mmCIF file of C-alpha atoms in Angstrom:
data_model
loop_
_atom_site.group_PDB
_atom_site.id
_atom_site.type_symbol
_atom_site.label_atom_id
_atom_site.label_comp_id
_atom_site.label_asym_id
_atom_site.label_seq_id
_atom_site.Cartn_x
_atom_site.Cartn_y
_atom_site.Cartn_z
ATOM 1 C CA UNK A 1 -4.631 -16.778 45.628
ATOM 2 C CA UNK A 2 -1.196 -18.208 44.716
ATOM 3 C CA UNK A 3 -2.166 -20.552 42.161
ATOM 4 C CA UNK A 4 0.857 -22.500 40.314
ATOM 5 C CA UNK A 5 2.402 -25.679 40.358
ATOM 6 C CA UNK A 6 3.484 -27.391 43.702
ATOM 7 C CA UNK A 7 4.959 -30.595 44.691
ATOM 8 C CA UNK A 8 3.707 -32.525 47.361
ATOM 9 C CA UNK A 9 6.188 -34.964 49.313
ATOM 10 C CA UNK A 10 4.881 -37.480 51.557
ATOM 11 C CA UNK A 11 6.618 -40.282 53.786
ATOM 12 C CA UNK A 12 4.087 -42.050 55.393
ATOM 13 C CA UNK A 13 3.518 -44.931 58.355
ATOM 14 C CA UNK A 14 4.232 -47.515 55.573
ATOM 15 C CA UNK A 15 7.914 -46.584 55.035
ATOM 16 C CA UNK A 16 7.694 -47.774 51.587
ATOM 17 C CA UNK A 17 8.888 -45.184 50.284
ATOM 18 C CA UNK A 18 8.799 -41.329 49.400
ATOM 19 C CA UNK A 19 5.852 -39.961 47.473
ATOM 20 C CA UNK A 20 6.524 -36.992 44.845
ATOM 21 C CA UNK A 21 3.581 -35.287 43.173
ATOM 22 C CA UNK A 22 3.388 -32.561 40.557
ATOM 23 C CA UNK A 23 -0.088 -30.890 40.254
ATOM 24 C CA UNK A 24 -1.192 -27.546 39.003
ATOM 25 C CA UNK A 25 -3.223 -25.893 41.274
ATOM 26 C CA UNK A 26 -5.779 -23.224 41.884
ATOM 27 C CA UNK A 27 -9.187 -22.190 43.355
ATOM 28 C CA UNK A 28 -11.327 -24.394 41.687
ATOM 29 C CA UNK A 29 -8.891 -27.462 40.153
ATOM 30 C CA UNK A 30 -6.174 -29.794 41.251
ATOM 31 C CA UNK A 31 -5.093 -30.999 38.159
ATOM 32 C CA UNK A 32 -2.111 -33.840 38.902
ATOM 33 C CA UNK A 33 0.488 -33.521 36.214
ATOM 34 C CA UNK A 34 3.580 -36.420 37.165
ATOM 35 C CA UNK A 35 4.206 -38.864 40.124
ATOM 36 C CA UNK A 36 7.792 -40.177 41.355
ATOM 37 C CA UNK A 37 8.121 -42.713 44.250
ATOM 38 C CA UNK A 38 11.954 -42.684 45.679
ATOM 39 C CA UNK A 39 13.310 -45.635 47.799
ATOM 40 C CA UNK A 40 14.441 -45.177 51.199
ATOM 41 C CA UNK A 41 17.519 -46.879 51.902
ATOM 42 C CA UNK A 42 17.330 -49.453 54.566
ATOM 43 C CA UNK A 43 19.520 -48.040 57.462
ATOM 44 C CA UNK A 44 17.705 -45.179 57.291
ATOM 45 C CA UNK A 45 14.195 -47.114 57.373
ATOM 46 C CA UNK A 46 15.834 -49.026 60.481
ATOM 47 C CA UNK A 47 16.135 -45.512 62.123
ATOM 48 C CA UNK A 48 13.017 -44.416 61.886
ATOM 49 C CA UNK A 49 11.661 -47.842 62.915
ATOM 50 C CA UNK A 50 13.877 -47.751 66.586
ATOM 51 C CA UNK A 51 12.842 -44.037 67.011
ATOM 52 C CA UNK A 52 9.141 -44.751 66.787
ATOM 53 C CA UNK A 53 9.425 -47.909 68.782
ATOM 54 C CA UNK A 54 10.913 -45.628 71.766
ATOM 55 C CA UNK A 55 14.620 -46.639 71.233
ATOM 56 C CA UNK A 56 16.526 -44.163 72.525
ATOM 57 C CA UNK A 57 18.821 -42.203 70.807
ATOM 58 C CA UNK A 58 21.116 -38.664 71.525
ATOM 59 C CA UNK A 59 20.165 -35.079 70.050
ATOM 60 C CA UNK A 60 23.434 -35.892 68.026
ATOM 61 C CA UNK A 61 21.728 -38.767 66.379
ATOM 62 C CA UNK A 62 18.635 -36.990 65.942
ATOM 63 C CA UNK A 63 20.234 -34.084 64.221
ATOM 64 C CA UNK A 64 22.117 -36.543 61.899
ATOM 65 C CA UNK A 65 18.980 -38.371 61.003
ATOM 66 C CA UNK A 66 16.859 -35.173 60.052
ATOM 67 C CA UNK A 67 19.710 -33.828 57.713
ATOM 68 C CA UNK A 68 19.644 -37.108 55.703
ATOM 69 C CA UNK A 69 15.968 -36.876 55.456
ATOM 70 C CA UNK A 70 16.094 -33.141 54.382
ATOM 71 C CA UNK A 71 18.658 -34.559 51.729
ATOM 72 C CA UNK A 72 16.648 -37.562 50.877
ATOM 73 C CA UNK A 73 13.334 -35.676 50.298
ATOM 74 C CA UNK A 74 15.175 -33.128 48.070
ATOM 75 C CA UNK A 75 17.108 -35.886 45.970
ATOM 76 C CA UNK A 76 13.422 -37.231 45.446
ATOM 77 C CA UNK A 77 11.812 -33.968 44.510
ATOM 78 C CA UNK A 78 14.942 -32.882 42.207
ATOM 79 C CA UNK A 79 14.172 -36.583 40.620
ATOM 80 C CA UNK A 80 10.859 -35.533 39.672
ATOM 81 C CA UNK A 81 11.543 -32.285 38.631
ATOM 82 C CA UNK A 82 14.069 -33.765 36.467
ATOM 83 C CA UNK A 83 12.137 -36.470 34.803
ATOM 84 C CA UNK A 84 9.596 -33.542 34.224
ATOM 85 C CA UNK A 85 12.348 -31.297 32.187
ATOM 86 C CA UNK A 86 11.353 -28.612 35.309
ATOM 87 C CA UNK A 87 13.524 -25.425 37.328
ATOM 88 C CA UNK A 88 12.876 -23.844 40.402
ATOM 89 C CA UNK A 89 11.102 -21.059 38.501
ATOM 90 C CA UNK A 90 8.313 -23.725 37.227
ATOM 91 C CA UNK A 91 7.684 -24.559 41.102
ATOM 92 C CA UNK A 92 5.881 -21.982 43.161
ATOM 93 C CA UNK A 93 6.440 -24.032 46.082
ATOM 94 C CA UNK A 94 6.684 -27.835 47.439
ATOM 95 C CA UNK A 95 4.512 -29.017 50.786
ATOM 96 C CA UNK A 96 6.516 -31.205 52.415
ATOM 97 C CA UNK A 97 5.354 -33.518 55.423
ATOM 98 C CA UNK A 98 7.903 -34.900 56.421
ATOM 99 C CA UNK A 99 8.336 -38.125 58.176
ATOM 100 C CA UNK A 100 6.468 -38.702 61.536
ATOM 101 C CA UNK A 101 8.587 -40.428 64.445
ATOM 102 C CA UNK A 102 6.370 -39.551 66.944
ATOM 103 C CA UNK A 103 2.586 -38.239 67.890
ATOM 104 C CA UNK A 104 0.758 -38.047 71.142
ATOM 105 C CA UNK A 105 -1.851 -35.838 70.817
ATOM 106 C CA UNK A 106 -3.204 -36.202 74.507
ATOM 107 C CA UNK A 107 -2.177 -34.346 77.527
ATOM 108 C CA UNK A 108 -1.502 -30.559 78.960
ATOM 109 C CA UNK A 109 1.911 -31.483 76.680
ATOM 110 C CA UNK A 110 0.567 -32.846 73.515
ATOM 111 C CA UNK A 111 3.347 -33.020 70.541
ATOM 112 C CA UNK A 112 4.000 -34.100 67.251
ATOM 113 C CA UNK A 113 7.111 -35.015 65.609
ATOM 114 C CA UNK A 114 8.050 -34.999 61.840
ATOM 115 C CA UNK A 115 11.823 -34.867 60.866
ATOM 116 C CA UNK A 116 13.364 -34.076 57.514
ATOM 117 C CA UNK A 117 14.970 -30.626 57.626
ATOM 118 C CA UNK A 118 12.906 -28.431 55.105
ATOM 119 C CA UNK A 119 16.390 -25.885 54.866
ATOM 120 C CA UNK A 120 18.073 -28.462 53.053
ATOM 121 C CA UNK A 121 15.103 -29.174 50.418
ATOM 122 C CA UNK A 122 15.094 -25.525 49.880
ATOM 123 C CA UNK A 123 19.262 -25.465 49.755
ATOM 124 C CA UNK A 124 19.309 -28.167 47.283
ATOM 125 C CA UNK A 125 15.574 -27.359 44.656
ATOM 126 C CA UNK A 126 15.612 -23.369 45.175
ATOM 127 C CA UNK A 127 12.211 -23.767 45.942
ATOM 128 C CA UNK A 128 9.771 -22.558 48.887
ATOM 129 C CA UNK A 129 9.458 -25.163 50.680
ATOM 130 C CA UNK A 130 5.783 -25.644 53.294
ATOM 131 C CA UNK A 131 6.591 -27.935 55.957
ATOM 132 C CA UNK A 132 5.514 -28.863 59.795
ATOM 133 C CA UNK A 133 1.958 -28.564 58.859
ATOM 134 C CA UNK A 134 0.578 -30.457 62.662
ATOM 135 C CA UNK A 135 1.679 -28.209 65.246
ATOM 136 C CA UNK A 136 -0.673 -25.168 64.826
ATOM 137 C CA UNK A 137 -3.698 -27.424 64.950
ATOM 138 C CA UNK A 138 -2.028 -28.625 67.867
ATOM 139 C CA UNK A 139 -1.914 -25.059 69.787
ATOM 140 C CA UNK A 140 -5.235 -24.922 69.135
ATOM 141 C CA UNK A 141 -6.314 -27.871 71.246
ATOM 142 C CA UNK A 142 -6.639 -30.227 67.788
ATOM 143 C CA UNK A 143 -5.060 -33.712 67.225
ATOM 144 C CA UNK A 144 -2.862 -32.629 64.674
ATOM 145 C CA UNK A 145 -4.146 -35.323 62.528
ATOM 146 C CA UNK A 146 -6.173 -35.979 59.859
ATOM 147 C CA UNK A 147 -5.639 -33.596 57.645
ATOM 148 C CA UNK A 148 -5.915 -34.998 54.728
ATOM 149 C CA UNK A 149 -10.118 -34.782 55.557
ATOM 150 C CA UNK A 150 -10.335 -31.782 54.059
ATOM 151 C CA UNK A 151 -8.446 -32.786 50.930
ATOM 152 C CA UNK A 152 -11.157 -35.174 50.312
ATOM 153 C CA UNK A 153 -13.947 -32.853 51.135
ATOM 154 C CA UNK A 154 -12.104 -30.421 48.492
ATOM 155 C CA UNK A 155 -12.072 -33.215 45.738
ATOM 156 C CA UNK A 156 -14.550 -35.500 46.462
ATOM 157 C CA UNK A 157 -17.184 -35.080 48.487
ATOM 158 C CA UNK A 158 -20.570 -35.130 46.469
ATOM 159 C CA UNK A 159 -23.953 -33.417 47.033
ATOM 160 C CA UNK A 160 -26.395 -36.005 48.023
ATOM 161 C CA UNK A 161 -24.368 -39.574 47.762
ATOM 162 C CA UNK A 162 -23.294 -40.131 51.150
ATOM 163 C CA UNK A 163 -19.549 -41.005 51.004
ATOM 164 C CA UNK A 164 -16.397 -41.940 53.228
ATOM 165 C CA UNK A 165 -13.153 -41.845 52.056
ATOM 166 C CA UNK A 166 -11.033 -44.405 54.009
ATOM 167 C CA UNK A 167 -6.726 -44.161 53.414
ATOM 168 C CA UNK A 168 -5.164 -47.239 54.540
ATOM 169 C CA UNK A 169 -1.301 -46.157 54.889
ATOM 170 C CA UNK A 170 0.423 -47.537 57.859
ATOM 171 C CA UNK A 171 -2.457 -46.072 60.103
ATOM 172 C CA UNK A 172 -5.855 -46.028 58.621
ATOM 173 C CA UNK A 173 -7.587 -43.159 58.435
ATOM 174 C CA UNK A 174 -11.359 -42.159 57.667
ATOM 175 C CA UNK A 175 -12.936 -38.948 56.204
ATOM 176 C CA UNK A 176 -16.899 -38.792 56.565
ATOM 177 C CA UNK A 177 -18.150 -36.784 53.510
ATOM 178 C CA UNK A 178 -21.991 -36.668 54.797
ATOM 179 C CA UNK A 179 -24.194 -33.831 52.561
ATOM 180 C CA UNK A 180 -25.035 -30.814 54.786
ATOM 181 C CA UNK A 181 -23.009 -32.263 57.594
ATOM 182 C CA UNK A 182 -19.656 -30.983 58.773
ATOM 183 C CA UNK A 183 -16.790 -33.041 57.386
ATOM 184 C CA UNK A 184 -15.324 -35.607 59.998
ATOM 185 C CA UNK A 185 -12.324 -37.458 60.106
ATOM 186 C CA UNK A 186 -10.078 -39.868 62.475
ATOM 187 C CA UNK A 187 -7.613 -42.745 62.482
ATOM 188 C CA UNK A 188 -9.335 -45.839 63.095
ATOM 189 C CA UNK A 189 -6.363 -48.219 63.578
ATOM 190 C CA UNK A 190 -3.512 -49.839 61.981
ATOM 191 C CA UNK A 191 -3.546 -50.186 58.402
ATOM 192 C CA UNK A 192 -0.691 -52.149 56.682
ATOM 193 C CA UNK A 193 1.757 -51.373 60.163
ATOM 194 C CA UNK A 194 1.206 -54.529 61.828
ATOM 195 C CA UNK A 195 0.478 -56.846 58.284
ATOM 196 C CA UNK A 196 3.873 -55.484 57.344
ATOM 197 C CA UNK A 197 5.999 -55.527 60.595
ATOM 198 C CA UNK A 198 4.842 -59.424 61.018
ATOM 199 C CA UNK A 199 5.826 -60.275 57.136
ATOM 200 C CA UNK A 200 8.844 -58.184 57.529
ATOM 201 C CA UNK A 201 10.400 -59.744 60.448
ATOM 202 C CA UNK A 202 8.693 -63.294 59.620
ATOM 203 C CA UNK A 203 10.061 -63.670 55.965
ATOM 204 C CA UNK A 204 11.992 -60.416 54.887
ATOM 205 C CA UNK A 205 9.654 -59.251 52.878
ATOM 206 C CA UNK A 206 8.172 -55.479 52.979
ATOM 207 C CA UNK A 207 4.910 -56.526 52.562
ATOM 208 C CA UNK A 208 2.801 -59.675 51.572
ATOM 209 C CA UNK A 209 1.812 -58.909 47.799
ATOM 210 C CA UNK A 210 -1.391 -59.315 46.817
ATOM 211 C CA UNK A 211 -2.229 -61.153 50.373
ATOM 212 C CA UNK A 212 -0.558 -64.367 49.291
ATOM 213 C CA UNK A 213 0.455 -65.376 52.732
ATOM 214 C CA UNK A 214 -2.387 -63.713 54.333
ATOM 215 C CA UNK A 215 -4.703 -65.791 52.415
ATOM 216 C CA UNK A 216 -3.072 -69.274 53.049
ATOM 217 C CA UNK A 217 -3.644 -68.578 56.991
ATOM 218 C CA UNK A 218 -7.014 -68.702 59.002
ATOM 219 C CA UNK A 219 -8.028 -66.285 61.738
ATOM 220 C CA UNK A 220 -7.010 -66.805 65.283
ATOM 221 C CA UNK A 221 -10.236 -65.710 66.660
ATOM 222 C CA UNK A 222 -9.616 -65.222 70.377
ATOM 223 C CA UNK A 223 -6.181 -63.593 69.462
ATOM 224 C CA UNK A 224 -8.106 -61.475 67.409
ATOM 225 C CA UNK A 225 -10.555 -60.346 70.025
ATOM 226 C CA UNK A 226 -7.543 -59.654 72.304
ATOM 227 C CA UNK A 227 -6.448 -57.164 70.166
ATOM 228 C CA UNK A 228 -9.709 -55.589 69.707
ATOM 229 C CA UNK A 229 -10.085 -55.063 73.497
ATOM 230 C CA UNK A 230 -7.242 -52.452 73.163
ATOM 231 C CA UNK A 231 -8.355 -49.114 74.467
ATOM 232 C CA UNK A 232 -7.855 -47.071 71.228
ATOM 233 C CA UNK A 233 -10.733 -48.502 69.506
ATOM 234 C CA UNK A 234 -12.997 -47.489 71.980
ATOM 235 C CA UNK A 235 -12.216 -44.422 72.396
ATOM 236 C CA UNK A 236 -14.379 -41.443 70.688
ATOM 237 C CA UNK A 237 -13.165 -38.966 67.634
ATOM 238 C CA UNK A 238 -11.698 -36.944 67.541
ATOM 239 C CA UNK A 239 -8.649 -39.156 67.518
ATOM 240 C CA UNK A 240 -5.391 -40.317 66.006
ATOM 241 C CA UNK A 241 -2.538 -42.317 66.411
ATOM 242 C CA UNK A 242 0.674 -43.779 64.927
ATOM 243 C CA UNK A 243 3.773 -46.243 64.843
ATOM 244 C CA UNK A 244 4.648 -44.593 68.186
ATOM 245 C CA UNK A 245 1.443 -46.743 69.463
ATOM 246 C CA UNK A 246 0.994 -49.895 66.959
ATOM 247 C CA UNK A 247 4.123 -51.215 66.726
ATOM 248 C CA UNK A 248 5.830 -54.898 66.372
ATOM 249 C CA UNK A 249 6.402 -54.489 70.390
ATOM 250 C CA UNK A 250 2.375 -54.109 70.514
ATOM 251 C CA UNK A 251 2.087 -57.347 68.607
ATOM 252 C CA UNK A 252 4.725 -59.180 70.365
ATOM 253 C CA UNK A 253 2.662 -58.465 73.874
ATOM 254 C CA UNK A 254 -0.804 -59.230 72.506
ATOM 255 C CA UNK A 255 1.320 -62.985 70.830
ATOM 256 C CA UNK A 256 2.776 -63.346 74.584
ATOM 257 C CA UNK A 257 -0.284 -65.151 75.122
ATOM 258 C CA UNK A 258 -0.207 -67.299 71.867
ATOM 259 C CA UNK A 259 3.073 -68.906 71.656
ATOM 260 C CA UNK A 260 3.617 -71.310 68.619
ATOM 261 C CA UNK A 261 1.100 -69.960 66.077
ATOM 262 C CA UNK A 262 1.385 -69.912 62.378
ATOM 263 C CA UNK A 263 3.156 -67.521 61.307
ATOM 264 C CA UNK A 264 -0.011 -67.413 58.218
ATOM 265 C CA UNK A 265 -2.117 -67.631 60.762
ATOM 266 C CA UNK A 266 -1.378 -64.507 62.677
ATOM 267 C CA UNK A 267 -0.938 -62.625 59.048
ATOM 268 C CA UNK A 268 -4.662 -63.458 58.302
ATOM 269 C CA UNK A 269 -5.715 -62.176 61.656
ATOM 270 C CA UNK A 270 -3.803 -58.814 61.824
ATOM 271 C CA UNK A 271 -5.007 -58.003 58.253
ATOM 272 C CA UNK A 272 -8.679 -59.500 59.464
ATOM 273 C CA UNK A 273 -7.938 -56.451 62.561
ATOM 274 C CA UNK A 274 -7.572 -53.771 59.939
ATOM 275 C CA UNK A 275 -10.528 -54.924 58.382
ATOM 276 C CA UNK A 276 -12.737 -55.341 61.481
ATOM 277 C CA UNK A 277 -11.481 -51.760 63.195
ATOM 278 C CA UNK A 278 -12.268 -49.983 59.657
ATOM 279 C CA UNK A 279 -15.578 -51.608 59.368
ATOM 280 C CA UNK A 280 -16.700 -50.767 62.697
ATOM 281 C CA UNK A 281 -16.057 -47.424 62.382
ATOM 282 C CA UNK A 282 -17.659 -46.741 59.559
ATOM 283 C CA UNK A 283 -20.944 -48.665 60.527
ATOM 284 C CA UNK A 284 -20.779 -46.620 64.367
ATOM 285 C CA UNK A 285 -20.069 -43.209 62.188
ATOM 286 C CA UNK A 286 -24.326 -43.773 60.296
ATOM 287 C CA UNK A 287 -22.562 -46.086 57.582
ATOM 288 C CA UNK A 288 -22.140 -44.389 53.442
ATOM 289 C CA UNK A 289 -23.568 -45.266 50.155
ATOM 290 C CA UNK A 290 -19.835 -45.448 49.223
ATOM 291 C CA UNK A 291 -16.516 -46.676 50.637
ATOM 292 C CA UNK A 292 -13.731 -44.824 48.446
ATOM 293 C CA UNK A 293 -10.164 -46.470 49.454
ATOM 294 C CA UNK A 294 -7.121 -44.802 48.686
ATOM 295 C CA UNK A 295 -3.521 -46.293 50.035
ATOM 296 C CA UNK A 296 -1.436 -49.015 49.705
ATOM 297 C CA UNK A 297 -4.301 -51.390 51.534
ATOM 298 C CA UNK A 298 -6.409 -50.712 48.424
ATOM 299 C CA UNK A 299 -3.796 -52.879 46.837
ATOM 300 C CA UNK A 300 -4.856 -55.509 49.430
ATOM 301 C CA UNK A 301 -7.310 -58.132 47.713
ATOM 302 C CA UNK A 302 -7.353 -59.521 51.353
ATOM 303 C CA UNK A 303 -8.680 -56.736 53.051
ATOM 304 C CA UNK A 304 -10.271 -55.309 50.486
ATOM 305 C CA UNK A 305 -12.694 -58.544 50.081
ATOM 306 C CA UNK A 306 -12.900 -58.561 53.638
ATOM 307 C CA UNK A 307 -14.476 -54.883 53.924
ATOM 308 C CA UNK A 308 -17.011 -55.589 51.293
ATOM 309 C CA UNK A 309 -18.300 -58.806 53.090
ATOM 310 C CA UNK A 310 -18.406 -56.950 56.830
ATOM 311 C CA UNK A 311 -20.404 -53.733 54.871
ATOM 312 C CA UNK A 312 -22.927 -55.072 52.813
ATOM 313 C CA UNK A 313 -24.967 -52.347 51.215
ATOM 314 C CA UNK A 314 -21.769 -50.249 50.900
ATOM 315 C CA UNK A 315 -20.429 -49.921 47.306
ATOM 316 C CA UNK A 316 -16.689 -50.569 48.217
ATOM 317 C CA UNK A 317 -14.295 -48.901 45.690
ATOM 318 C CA UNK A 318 -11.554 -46.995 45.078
ATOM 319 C CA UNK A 319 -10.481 -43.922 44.571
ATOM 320 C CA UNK A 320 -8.539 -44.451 41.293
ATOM 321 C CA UNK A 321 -11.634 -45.204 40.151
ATOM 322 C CA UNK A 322 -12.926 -41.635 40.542
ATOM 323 C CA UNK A 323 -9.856 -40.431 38.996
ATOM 324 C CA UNK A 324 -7.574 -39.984 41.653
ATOM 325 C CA UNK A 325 -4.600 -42.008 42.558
ATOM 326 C CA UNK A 326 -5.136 -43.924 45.010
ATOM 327 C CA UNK A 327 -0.818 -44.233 45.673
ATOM 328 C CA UNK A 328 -0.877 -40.428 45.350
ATOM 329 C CA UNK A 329 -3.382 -39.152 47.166
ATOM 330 C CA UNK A 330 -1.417 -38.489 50.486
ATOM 331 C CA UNK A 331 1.269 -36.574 48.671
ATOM 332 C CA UNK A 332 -1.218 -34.810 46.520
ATOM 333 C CA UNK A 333 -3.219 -33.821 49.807
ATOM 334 C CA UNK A 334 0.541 -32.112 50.900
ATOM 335 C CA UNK A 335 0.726 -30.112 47.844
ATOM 336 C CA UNK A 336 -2.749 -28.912 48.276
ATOM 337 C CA UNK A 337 -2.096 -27.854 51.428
ATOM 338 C CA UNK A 338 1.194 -25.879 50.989
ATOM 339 C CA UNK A 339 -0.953 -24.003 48.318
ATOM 340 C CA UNK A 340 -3.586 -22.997 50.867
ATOM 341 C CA UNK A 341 -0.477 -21.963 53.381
ATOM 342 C CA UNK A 342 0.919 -20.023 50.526
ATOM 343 C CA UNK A 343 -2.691 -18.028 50.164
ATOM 344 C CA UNK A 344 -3.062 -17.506 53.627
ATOM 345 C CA UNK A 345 -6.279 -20.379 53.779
ATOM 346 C CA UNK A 346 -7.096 -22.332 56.887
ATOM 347 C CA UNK A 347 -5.389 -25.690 56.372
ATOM 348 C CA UNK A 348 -7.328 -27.641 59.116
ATOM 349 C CA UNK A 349 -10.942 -28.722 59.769
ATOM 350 C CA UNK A 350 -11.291 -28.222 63.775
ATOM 351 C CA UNK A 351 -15.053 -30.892 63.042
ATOM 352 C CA UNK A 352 -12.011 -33.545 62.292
ATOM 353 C CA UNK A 353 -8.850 -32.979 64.614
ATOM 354 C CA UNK A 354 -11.013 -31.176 67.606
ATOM 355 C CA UNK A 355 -8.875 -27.426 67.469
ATOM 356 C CA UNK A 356 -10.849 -24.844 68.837
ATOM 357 C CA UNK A 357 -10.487 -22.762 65.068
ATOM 358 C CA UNK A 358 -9.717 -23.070 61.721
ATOM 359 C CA UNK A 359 -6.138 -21.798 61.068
ATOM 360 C CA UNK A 360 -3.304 -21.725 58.407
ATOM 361 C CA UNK A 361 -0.937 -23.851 59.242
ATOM 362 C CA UNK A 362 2.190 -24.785 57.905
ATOM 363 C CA UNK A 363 5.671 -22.818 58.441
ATOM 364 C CA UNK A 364 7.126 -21.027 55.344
ATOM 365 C CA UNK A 365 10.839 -21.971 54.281
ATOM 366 C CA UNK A 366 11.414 -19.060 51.682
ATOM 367 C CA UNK A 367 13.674 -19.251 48.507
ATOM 368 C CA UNK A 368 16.123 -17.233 48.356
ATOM 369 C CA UNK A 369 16.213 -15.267 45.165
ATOM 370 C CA UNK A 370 20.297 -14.548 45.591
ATOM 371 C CA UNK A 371 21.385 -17.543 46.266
ATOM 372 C CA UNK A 372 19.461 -20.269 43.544
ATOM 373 C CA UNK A 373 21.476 -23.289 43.024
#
């Protein structure tokens, strides 16, 4: 086993910015250690924003955009590992995700997109570097997506409470942690996409802290059971989705038929979607003893009061509670995984993304011994 210390990088859905977490890690403990979140500056958040709403753009532009990424994810992991008084001999290797601008996991030509060139982060840190952890799962017929299930399984799963673990990034996600039944996991929805596209190009604001204008608005019902009639919600796991799919252009077509609404009004509604889509999942998937959130929705007191009313019965908590960041978690789940890459463990959970094996995944960006910098 390659036990050590990794760092996990993760830039999710949310764009709000670039998750760095030191954790010492081995068999039988993920101990986290030190936690860095580094801004992304704004052009480059503009981007990523036209790439996953199907701008087009050249390979040149592309290209461009990856090697600032690559740059950007090692300034933030040199940041940490500076803060932390660390070298690239304290750092048996970093798991990087890297940032997704597109995923459609259906079709003879199903693909998966995450930029960030993981040759500069290994340039710049002298550290192996993990990266492109989707695309195996993918050649095996899986989604390429959730993997962070089998993080959760790994750290918390328990062995009679019956528990989910729901991550509301961007997209929401939910693992199924059911004793003596194979783990499950899928994205149910948006998470914070929509709330924070609507605030964002409403008010300038990145998100709507602590649901202030969210909670001055009422829900729009018959826009909100527009939205719910989308196709994605119906269909069966395994599944997942992203930005690529929820976007502001989605909301703009489902307001076509609303003009003049509030702009409060439609805030309480999308977060009342996330809510509703989350809920409904977890009450078709046989329902928990406990709902364990992790994510920047956790932060939500919106949608966080909203889940507990539509699951009574279900304790509603979240993860920092247990221990576990619930801002970290993601990032955390990347270093755990480069360590399983690095000891030649499966990395995916084919009862969550629907691959027809368990598999390492992950490619391998080596140090290079003769040439640290």
């Amino acid at each position: 086993m390659k036990s050590g210390r990794y760092i996990g990088v993760m830039s999710g859905t949310s764009l709000d910015g670039i998750d760095v977490v030191l954790a010492a890690i081995d068999e039988h403990l993920v101990a986290q250690q030190a936690s860095y979140s580094h801004p992304i500056p704004l052009d480059i958040k503009k981007d990523i924003l036209a790439i996953c709403q199907g701008q087009q753009l050249t390979l040149s532009q592309l290209g461009q955009l990856d090697n600032r990424l690559g740059k950007l994810f090692a300034d933030a992991v040199q940041t940490l590992m500076t803060n932390q008084g660390l070298t690239y001999t304290d750092i048996t290797a970093i798991g990087c995700h890297g940032q997704t601008v597109w995923h459609e996991p259906q079709g003879e030509t199903a693909h998966t997109m995450q930029i960030g060139d993981n040759n500069q982060i290994v340039a710049r840190t002298g550290v192996t570097v993990v990266g492109d952890f989707r695309r195996r799962d993918m050649a095996l017929g899986g989604q390429g997506a959730p993997l962070v299930p089998a993080f959760h399984h790994a750290l918390l799963a328990h062995p009679t409470e019956h528990r989910m673990v729901l991550n509301i990034g961007g997209i929401a996600n939910l693992s199924l942690l059911i004793p003596e039944q194979p783990v499950r996991g899928f994205d149910t929805g948006p998470g914070n996409m929509l709330i924070d596209a609507w605030i964002w190009r409403q008010r300038g604001k990145a998100y709507d802290k602590d649901a202030e204008w969210g909670s001055s608005g009422k829900v729009i019902i018959p826009l909100l059971q527009q939205m719910l009639s989308d196709p994605y919600f119906a269909l069966p796991a395994p599944k997942s989705t992203g930005r690529e799919y929820f976007n502001y252009g989605w909301l703009e077509r489902q307001l076509a038929a609303f003009p003049g609404l509030a702009g409060e009004d439609v805030q309480a509604t999308l977060t009342e979607l996330t809510a509703v889509t989350i809920s409904e999942q977890v009450l078709l998937s046989g329902g928990c003893e406990r709902l364990m959130v992790c994510g920047g929705g956790g932060r939500n007191p919106l949608l966080m009061a909203r889940l507990g009313a539509l699951l009574p019965g279900i304790e509603v908590t979240t993860t920092d509670e247990a221990g576990i960041s619930g801002d970290d978690m993601e990032a955390l789940a990347f270093a755990w995984l480069a360590y399983r890459t690095m000891s030649g463990l499966p990395g995916n959970l084919p009862s969550v993304t629907g691959a027809s094996a368990a598999s390492v995944i992950g490619a391998i960006f080596p140090a290079n011994p003769l040439h640290r910098l």
